[in-house]
Amino acid sequence: MTDPRPYVPPAVPRVQHSPTEPLGPVNSAITPRYAGFATFARLPRIDEVPAADIAVLGVPFDTGVSYRPGARFGPAAIRETSRLLRPYHPALDTSPFREAQVVDAGDLAVNPFDIGAALETVDENLSAMLAAGITPLMIGGDHTIALPALRAMHRAHGPVAVLHFDAHLDTWDTYFGADYTHGTPFRRASEEGLLDLDALSHVGTRGPLYGAEDLTEDRRLGFGIVTSAEVGKRGIDEVVAALRERIGDRPLYVSIDIDVLDPAHAPGTGTPEAGGMTSRELLEMLRGLDGLNLVGADVVEVAPAYDHADITSVAACHVGYDLLTLMARRHARSRAEAAVTRNGATALTGV
Ligand SMILES: N=C(N)NCCCC(=O)O
Ligand SMILES: [Zn+2]
Ligand SMILES: [Zn+2]
C-alpha cells in the first residue's frame, strides 16, 4: 500500500541575517547553486514575501525583431546563468539584497502574435508594479519592450531621462510599414512625449546606418550620442561625468541592449555589430551611475541560440546585478531620507 501522507519538500534555507531584514537568496552554502528552481540570483519569488521594493520581470517576447529571432528565450537563460551571482558587491561595498527586498516576479505572458497586445501587457504590469512602489528591472525579450516600459515610467514619473546602451540608435521610423519593432522604440517614445528631451543619451553606438539622415533625425528626436569609439578614446570616467551632468537628479530609465557589447563579449544576440564595448567597460560605467535617481531599467536582446558557453547571458546577468545594486542603494537612500524627515518632524513637534 502506498503511504497516504503527502510528500512535503524540504525547506529551502535562505540568506536572512535578522527577521526584520529582507528575505535574501537561497543560501548557497547549504543548497548548491546549481540545485533548485531558477530565479534571478536565487532571489525569492514575489509571492514568497509580504512586499517587494525591486522586482526582476521576464518578458519573453521577440516578435519585434528585424533579423535573427530568439530573444524570447533570454529571460530563462539569464535566470539559469545568474545562479552564480553572490550577495556582496565589492566595487560598491554593498549587499544589495540586504538594502532592499529584491524579488523575481516571473515572466509576463505576452502575446507572440499581436505586438500591440504584448505592449499593452507590459505597460499594464509595469504600471501596476510602479503604483505598488516596486522598481522594475525588465529582462528581455527584444528591444520593442522598452516602449511600453517608458509609457509606464511616464505615467508614474512624468518625462524621464534615458540612458540607452546599444550598438543601434533604435530611433528608426518603420520596418516593412510596422511602427512597433525593436528598431523603433525610442522614436515612438520621443514622439509620444514620454521623454525628457534634455537628458537622452545613446552610449556605445557604432556600425553602418541606412543614411546620414538617421543621425540628424536622431538629434531632432532629442538624443545625444557617445559612440563606442568615443568611450574608448575619452575613457570611462570622463564619459560618465558628462552623462551624470546631463542627467542630474531627473528620474532615469536605463535601457541596455546587450549588443552594446562587442560580439566577442556577447555573441548571443540578434543584430551583432563589430567594434563594441567590453563587459568590463559596461560594468564600470554602470557603477559610475551610483547616486542617480534610477526608476527602472531593462536588459534586452539576449538570444541564447547564438550564444556559446553562456558568454552573453553571463554578461547580461552581471549587468542585471549591477542595475539591481544601483536600485537597492537608491531605495536605501530614500529610506534614510524619510527617517531623517520623520525625526526632524518629531523634533519640531516635540512628540
Ligand atoms: N534593437 C536592436 N538590437 N537592433 C535594431 C536593429 C534594427 C535593424 O535591423 O536595422
Ligand atoms: Zn542593438
Ligand atoms: Zn536595441
Coordinates of C-alpha atoms and ligand atoms in Angstrom, one line a residue:
M1 CA 0.0 0.0 0.0
T2 CA 1.2 3.5 -0.7
D3 CA 1.7 5.9 2.1
P4 CA -1.3 8.4 2.1
R5 CA 0.7 11.2 3.6
P6 CA 1.6 13.9 1.1
Y7 CA 5.2 14.5 0.2
V8 CA 6.4 17.7 1.9
P9 CA 9.5 19.1 0.2
P10 CA 12.4 20.2 2.5
A11 CA 12.5 23.9 3.4
V12 CA 14.9 25.9 1.3
P13 CA 17.3 27.8 3.6
R14 CA 17.7 31.5 2.6
V15 CA 20.1 34.2 3.4
Q16 CA 18.5 36.5 6.1
H17 CA 20.5 38.0 8.8
S18 CA 17.6 39.0 11.0
P19 CA 13.8 38.6 10.9
T20 CA 13.4 42.3 10.1
E21 CA 15.7 42.1 7.1
P22 CA 14.7 41.4 3.6
L23 CA 14.5 37.8 2.6
G24 CA 17.6 37.0 0.6
P25 CA 18.7 34.5 -2.0
V26 CA 18.8 30.7 -1.4
N27 CA 21.8 30.1 0.8
S28 CA 24.4 28.6 -1.5
A29 CA 26.5 27.3 1.5
I30 CA 23.6 24.9 2.2
T31 CA 21.9 24.3 -1.2
P32 CA 24.4 24.1 -4.1
R33 CA 23.9 26.9 -6.6
Y34 CA 23.0 24.5 -9.4
A35 CA 20.2 22.9 -7.5
G36 CA 16.6 24.0 -7.3
F37 CA 14.3 26.3 -9.2
A38 CA 15.9 29.1 -11.2
T39 CA 15.0 32.6 -10.0
F40 CA 17.3 35.6 -10.8
A41 CA 20.3 35.4 -8.5
R42 CA 18.3 32.7 -6.5
L43 CA 16.2 35.5 -5.1
P44 CA 12.7 34.8 -3.6
R45 CA 9.7 34.8 -5.8
I46 CA 7.4 37.8 -5.4
D47 CA 4.7 35.6 -3.8
E48 CA 7.1 34.5 -1.1
V49 CA 7.4 37.9 0.6
P50 CA 4.8 40.3 2.0
A51 CA 6.1 43.3 0.0
A52 CA 8.8 43.9 -2.6
D53 CA 10.9 47.0 -3.3
I54 CA 12.5 45.9 -6.5
A55 CA 11.5 43.2 -8.9
V56 CA 13.1 41.3 -11.8
L57 CA 10.5 40.8 -14.5
G58 CA 11.0 38.5 -17.5
V59 CA 9.4 39.5 -20.8
P60 CA 9.9 36.5 -23.2
F61 CA 8.9 38.4 -26.4
D62 CA 10.8 38.7 -29.8
T63 CA 8.1 39.4 -32.3
G64 CA 9.6 42.8 -33.0
V65 CA 12.9 41.7 -34.4
S66 CA 14.3 42.7 -37.8
Y67 CA 16.9 40.0 -38.1
R68 CA 17.7 36.9 -36.0
P69 CA 14.9 35.8 -33.7
G70 CA 15.3 34.0 -30.3
A71 CA 15.3 36.7 -27.6
R72 CA 12.1 35.2 -26.2
F73 CA 14.4 32.6 -24.6
G74 CA 16.5 35.4 -23.0
P75 CA 14.8 35.5 -19.6
A76 CA 15.2 31.8 -19.0
A77 CA 18.9 31.7 -20.0
I78 CA 19.7 34.8 -17.9
R79 CA 18.0 33.3 -14.8
E80 CA 19.9 30.0 -15.2
T81 CA 23.2 31.7 -15.6
S82 CA 22.5 34.1 -12.7
R83 CA 22.7 31.2 -10.2
L84 CA 26.4 32.0 -9.6
L85 CA 25.9 35.6 -8.6
R86 CA 26.9 36.2 -5.0
P87 CA 25.2 38.5 -2.5
Y88 CA 28.0 41.1 -1.8
H89 CA 29.1 43.7 -4.4
P90 CA 32.7 44.7 -3.6
A91 CA 33.1 47.5 -6.1
L92 CA 30.2 49.4 -4.4
D93 CA 30.7 47.9 -1.0
T94 CA 27.0 46.8 -0.8
S95 CA 24.9 43.8 -0.1
P96 CA 22.1 44.8 -2.4
F97 CA 19.7 42.1 -1.2
R98 CA 20.0 43.4 2.4
E99 CA 19.4 47.0 1.4
A100 CA 16.0 46.3 -0.2
Q101 CA 13.6 43.5 -0.7
V102 CA 14.5 42.3 -4.2
V103 CA 12.4 39.5 -5.8
D104 CA 11.9 37.7 -9.0
A105 CA 8.4 38.4 -10.4
G106 CA 8.5 35.6 -13.0
D107 CA 7.6 36.2 -16.7
L108 CA 4.8 38.1 -18.3
A109 CA 2.5 36.1 -20.6
V110 CA 3.0 38.3 -23.6
N111 CA 1.1 37.5 -26.9
P112 CA 3.6 36.3 -29.5
F113 CA 1.3 37.0 -32.4
D114 CA -0.1 40.5 -31.6
I115 CA 2.6 43.1 -30.9
G116 CA 0.0 45.8 -29.7
A117 CA -1.4 43.3 -27.2
A118 CA 2.0 42.4 -26.0
L119 CA 3.0 46.0 -25.5
E120 CA -0.2 46.6 -23.5
T121 CA 0.5 43.7 -21.2
V122 CA 4.0 45.1 -20.5
D123 CA 2.6 48.6 -19.9
E124 CA -0.2 47.4 -17.6
N125 CA 2.0 45.2 -15.5
L126 CA 4.8 47.7 -15.1
S127 CA 2.3 50.4 -14.3
A128 CA 0.8 48.2 -11.6
M129 CA 4.2 47.5 -10.2
L130 CA 5.2 51.2 -10.1
A131 CA 1.8 52.0 -8.4
A132 CA 2.7 49.5 -5.7
G133 CA 6.1 51.2 -5.2
I134 CA 8.1 48.5 -6.9
T135 CA 11.1 49.4 -9.0
P136 CA 11.3 47.1 -12.1
L137 CA 14.2 45.6 -13.9
M138 CA 12.9 44.0 -17.1
I139 CA 14.8 41.1 -18.7
G140 CA 14.0 40.8 -22.4
G141 CA 13.0 39.9 -24.8
D142 CA 13.7 42.2 -27.8
H143 CA 14.1 46.0 -27.6
T144 CA 10.5 46.7 -28.6
I145 CA 9.5 46.3 -24.9
A146 CA 11.4 49.5 -23.9
L147 CA 8.4 51.5 -25.4
P148 CA 5.7 50.1 -23.1
A149 CA 8.2 50.4 -20.2
L150 CA 8.7 54.1 -21.0
R151 CA 4.9 54.6 -21.2
A152 CA 4.6 53.1 -17.7
M153 CA 7.5 55.2 -16.4
H154 CA 5.9 58.4 -17.8
R155 CA 2.6 57.6 -16.2
A156 CA 4.4 57.2 -12.8
H157 CA 7.1 59.9 -13.0
G158 CA 6.4 62.2 -16.0
P159 CA 9.0 62.6 -18.7
V160 CA 12.1 60.6 -17.9
A161 CA 15.8 60.8 -18.7
V162 CA 17.0 57.8 -20.8
L163 CA 20.4 56.3 -20.9
H164 CA 20.4 53.9 -23.8
F165 CA 23.4 51.5 -24.2
D166 CA 23.2 49.9 -27.6
A167 CA 25.1 49.4 -30.9
H168 CA 22.0 50.8 -32.6
L169 CA 20.1 54.0 -32.4
D170 CA 16.6 52.3 -32.3
T171 CA 15.1 55.6 -33.4
W172 CA 14.3 54.4 -36.9
D173 CA 10.8 55.1 -38.2
T174 CA 9.2 51.9 -39.6
Y175 CA 10.2 48.4 -40.9
F176 CA 8.0 47.0 -43.7
G177 CA 5.4 49.6 -42.6
A178 CA 5.4 48.4 -39.0
D179 CA 5.7 51.2 -36.3
Y180 CA 6.4 48.9 -33.3
T181 CA 9.6 47.0 -33.8
H182 CA 12.9 46.6 -31.9
G183 CA 14.5 49.3 -34.2
T184 CA 11.9 52.0 -33.4
P185 CA 11.0 52.2 -29.6
F186 CA 12.9 55.4 -28.8
R187 CA 11.4 57.3 -31.8
R188 CA 7.9 56.3 -30.7
A189 CA 8.7 57.2 -27.1
S190 CA 10.0 60.6 -28.2
E191 CA 7.0 61.2 -30.4
E192 CA 4.6 60.2 -27.6
G193 CA 6.2 62.8 -25.3
L194 CA 7.4 60.2 -22.8
L195 CA 11.0 61.5 -22.6
D196 CA 12.8 64.4 -21.0
L197 CA 14.4 65.9 -24.2
D198 CA 17.2 67.5 -22.2
A199 CA 18.6 64.2 -20.9
L200 CA 18.6 61.5 -23.6
S201 CA 21.8 59.7 -24.5
H202 CA 22.8 56.7 -26.6
V203 CA 26.1 55.1 -25.5
G204 CA 28.1 52.6 -27.5
T205 CA 26.6 53.3 -30.9
R206 CA 28.5 52.0 -33.9
G207 CA 28.2 50.3 -37.2
P208 CA 26.7 51.1 -40.6
L209 CA 23.5 53.1 -40.8
Y210 CA 20.9 53.4 -43.6
G211 CA 22.0 57.0 -44.3
A212 CA 23.4 60.2 -42.7
E213 CA 19.8 61.4 -42.1
D214 CA 19.5 58.6 -39.4
L215 CA 21.8 60.8 -37.3
T216 CA 20.0 64.1 -38.0
E217 CA 16.6 62.5 -37.2
D218 CA 18.0 61.1 -34.0
R219 CA 19.3 64.5 -33.0
R220 CA 15.9 66.1 -33.8
L221 CA 14.2 63.5 -31.5
G222 CA 16.4 64.8 -28.7
F223 CA 19.2 62.3 -28.4
G224 CA 22.9 62.8 -27.8
I225 CA 25.4 60.1 -28.8
V226 CA 28.6 58.8 -27.2
T227 CA 29.9 56.3 -29.8
S228 CA 31.6 53.1 -28.9
A229 CA 34.9 54.5 -30.2
E230 CA 34.5 57.6 -28.1
V231 CA 34.1 55.5 -25.0
G232 CA 37.5 54.0 -25.8
K233 CA 39.1 57.4 -26.6
R234 CA 37.7 59.6 -23.9
G235 CA 37.7 56.9 -21.2
I236 CA 35.0 55.7 -18.8
D237 CA 35.4 58.4 -16.1
E238 CA 35.1 61.3 -18.4
V239 CA 32.1 59.9 -20.3
V240 CA 30.4 59.0 -17.0
A241 CA 31.0 62.5 -15.6
A242 CA 29.4 64.1 -18.7
L243 CA 26.4 61.8 -18.6
R244 CA 25.8 62.4 -14.9
E245 CA 26.0 66.2 -15.5
R246 CA 23.3 65.8 -18.2
I247 CA 21.0 63.6 -16.1
G248 CA 21.3 65.4 -12.8
D249 CA 18.5 64.3 -10.4
R250 CA 15.9 63.6 -13.1
P251 CA 14.1 60.2 -12.9
L252 CA 16.3 58.0 -15.0
Y253 CA 15.5 54.9 -17.1
V254 CA 18.5 52.8 -18.2
S255 CA 18.0 50.6 -21.2
I256 CA 20.7 48.1 -22.0
D257 CA 20.7 46.3 -25.3
I258 CA 23.3 43.5 -24.8
D259 CA 24.6 44.2 -28.3
V260 CA 26.3 47.3 -27.0
L261 CA 29.0 44.8 -26.1
D262 CA 31.3 43.6 -28.8
P263 CA 30.2 40.2 -30.3
A264 CA 33.3 38.8 -28.6
H265 CA 31.6 39.6 -25.3
A266 CA 28.0 39.0 -26.4
P267 CA 27.7 36.7 -29.4
G268 CA 24.2 35.6 -28.4
T269 CA 22.2 38.4 -29.8
G270 CA 20.1 39.1 -32.9
T271 CA 21.9 42.0 -34.6
P272 CA 25.6 41.9 -33.7
E273 CA 27.9 44.7 -34.7
A274 CA 31.8 44.7 -34.6
G275 CA 33.7 47.2 -32.5
G276 CA 31.7 47.2 -29.3
M277 CA 32.4 47.8 -25.7
T278 CA 33.9 45.2 -23.3
S279 CA 31.8 43.9 -20.4
R280 CA 34.3 45.4 -18.1
E281 CA 33.7 48.9 -19.6
L282 CA 30.0 48.5 -19.4
L283 CA 30.0 47.3 -15.8
E284 CA 32.4 50.2 -14.9
M285 CA 30.1 52.7 -16.5
L286 CA 27.1 51.3 -14.6
R287 CA 29.0 51.6 -11.3
G288 CA 29.6 55.2 -12.2
L289 CA 25.9 55.9 -12.1
D290 CA 25.6 55.3 -8.4
G291 CA 23.6 58.0 -6.7
L292 CA 21.4 58.8 -9.7
N293 CA 17.6 58.6 -9.4
L294 CA 17.2 55.2 -11.2
V295 CA 13.5 54.5 -11.5
G296 CA 13.6 51.5 -13.9
A297 CA 15.8 49.5 -16.3
D298 CA 15.9 46.8 -18.8
V299 CA 18.5 44.3 -20.2
V300 CA 17.3 43.1 -23.6
E301 CA 18.3 41.3 -26.8
V302 CA 19.9 38.2 -25.3
A303 CA 19.2 35.4 -27.8
P304 CA 20.7 32.2 -26.3
A305 CA 20.6 30.1 -29.5
Y306 CA 23.5 32.1 -30.9
D307 CA 25.4 32.1 -27.6
H308 CA 28.5 30.0 -26.7
A309 CA 29.3 28.8 -23.2
D310 CA 26.7 31.3 -21.9
I311 CA 29.1 34.2 -22.7
T312 CA 26.1 36.5 -23.4
S313 CA 23.9 35.5 -20.5
V314 CA 26.8 35.7 -18.1
A315 CA 27.4 39.3 -19.2
A316 CA 23.6 40.0 -19.0
C317 CA 23.2 38.6 -15.5
H318 CA 26.1 40.7 -14.2
V319 CA 24.7 43.8 -15.9
G320 CA 21.4 43.0 -14.2
Y321 CA 23.1 42.5 -10.8
D322 CA 24.7 45.9 -11.1
L323 CA 21.4 47.6 -12.0
L324 CA 19.7 45.9 -9.0
T325 CA 22.6 47.1 -6.8
L326 CA 22.0 50.7 -8.0
M327 CA 18.3 50.4 -7.4
A328 CA 18.8 48.9 -3.9
R329 CA 21.2 51.7 -3.0
R330 CA 18.7 54.3 -4.2
H331 CA 16.0 52.6 -2.1
A332 CA 18.2 52.6 1.0
R333 CA 18.9 56.3 0.4
S334 CA 15.3 57.2 0.2
R335 CA 14.5 55.2 3.3
A336 CA 17.3 57.0 5.2
E337 CA 16.0 60.4 3.9
A338 CA 12.5 59.5 5.1
A339 CA 13.8 58.6 8.5
V340 CA 15.6 62.0 8.8
T341 CA 12.4 63.8 7.8
R342 CA 10.4 61.8 10.3
N343 CA 12.9 62.6 13.1
G344 CA 13.0 66.2 12.0
A345 CA 9.3 66.4 12.3
T346 CA 9.4 64.7 15.7
A347 CA 12.0 67.3 16.9
L348 CA 9.8 70.2 15.6
T349 CA 6.5 69.0 17.2
G350 CA 8.3 67.6 20.3
V351 CA 6.4 64.3 20.1
Ligands
LIG1 N1 17.5 46.8 -31.3 C1 18.3 46.1 -31.9 N2 19.0 45.2 -31.2 N3 18.5 46.2 -33.2 C2 17.9 47.1 -34.1 C3 18.4 46.8 -35.4 C4 17.5 47.3 -36.4 C5 17.8 47.0 -37.9 O1 17.8 45.8 -38.2 O2 18.2 47.9 -38.6
ZN2 ZN 21.0 46.9 -30.6
ZN3 ZN 18.3 47.9 -29.3

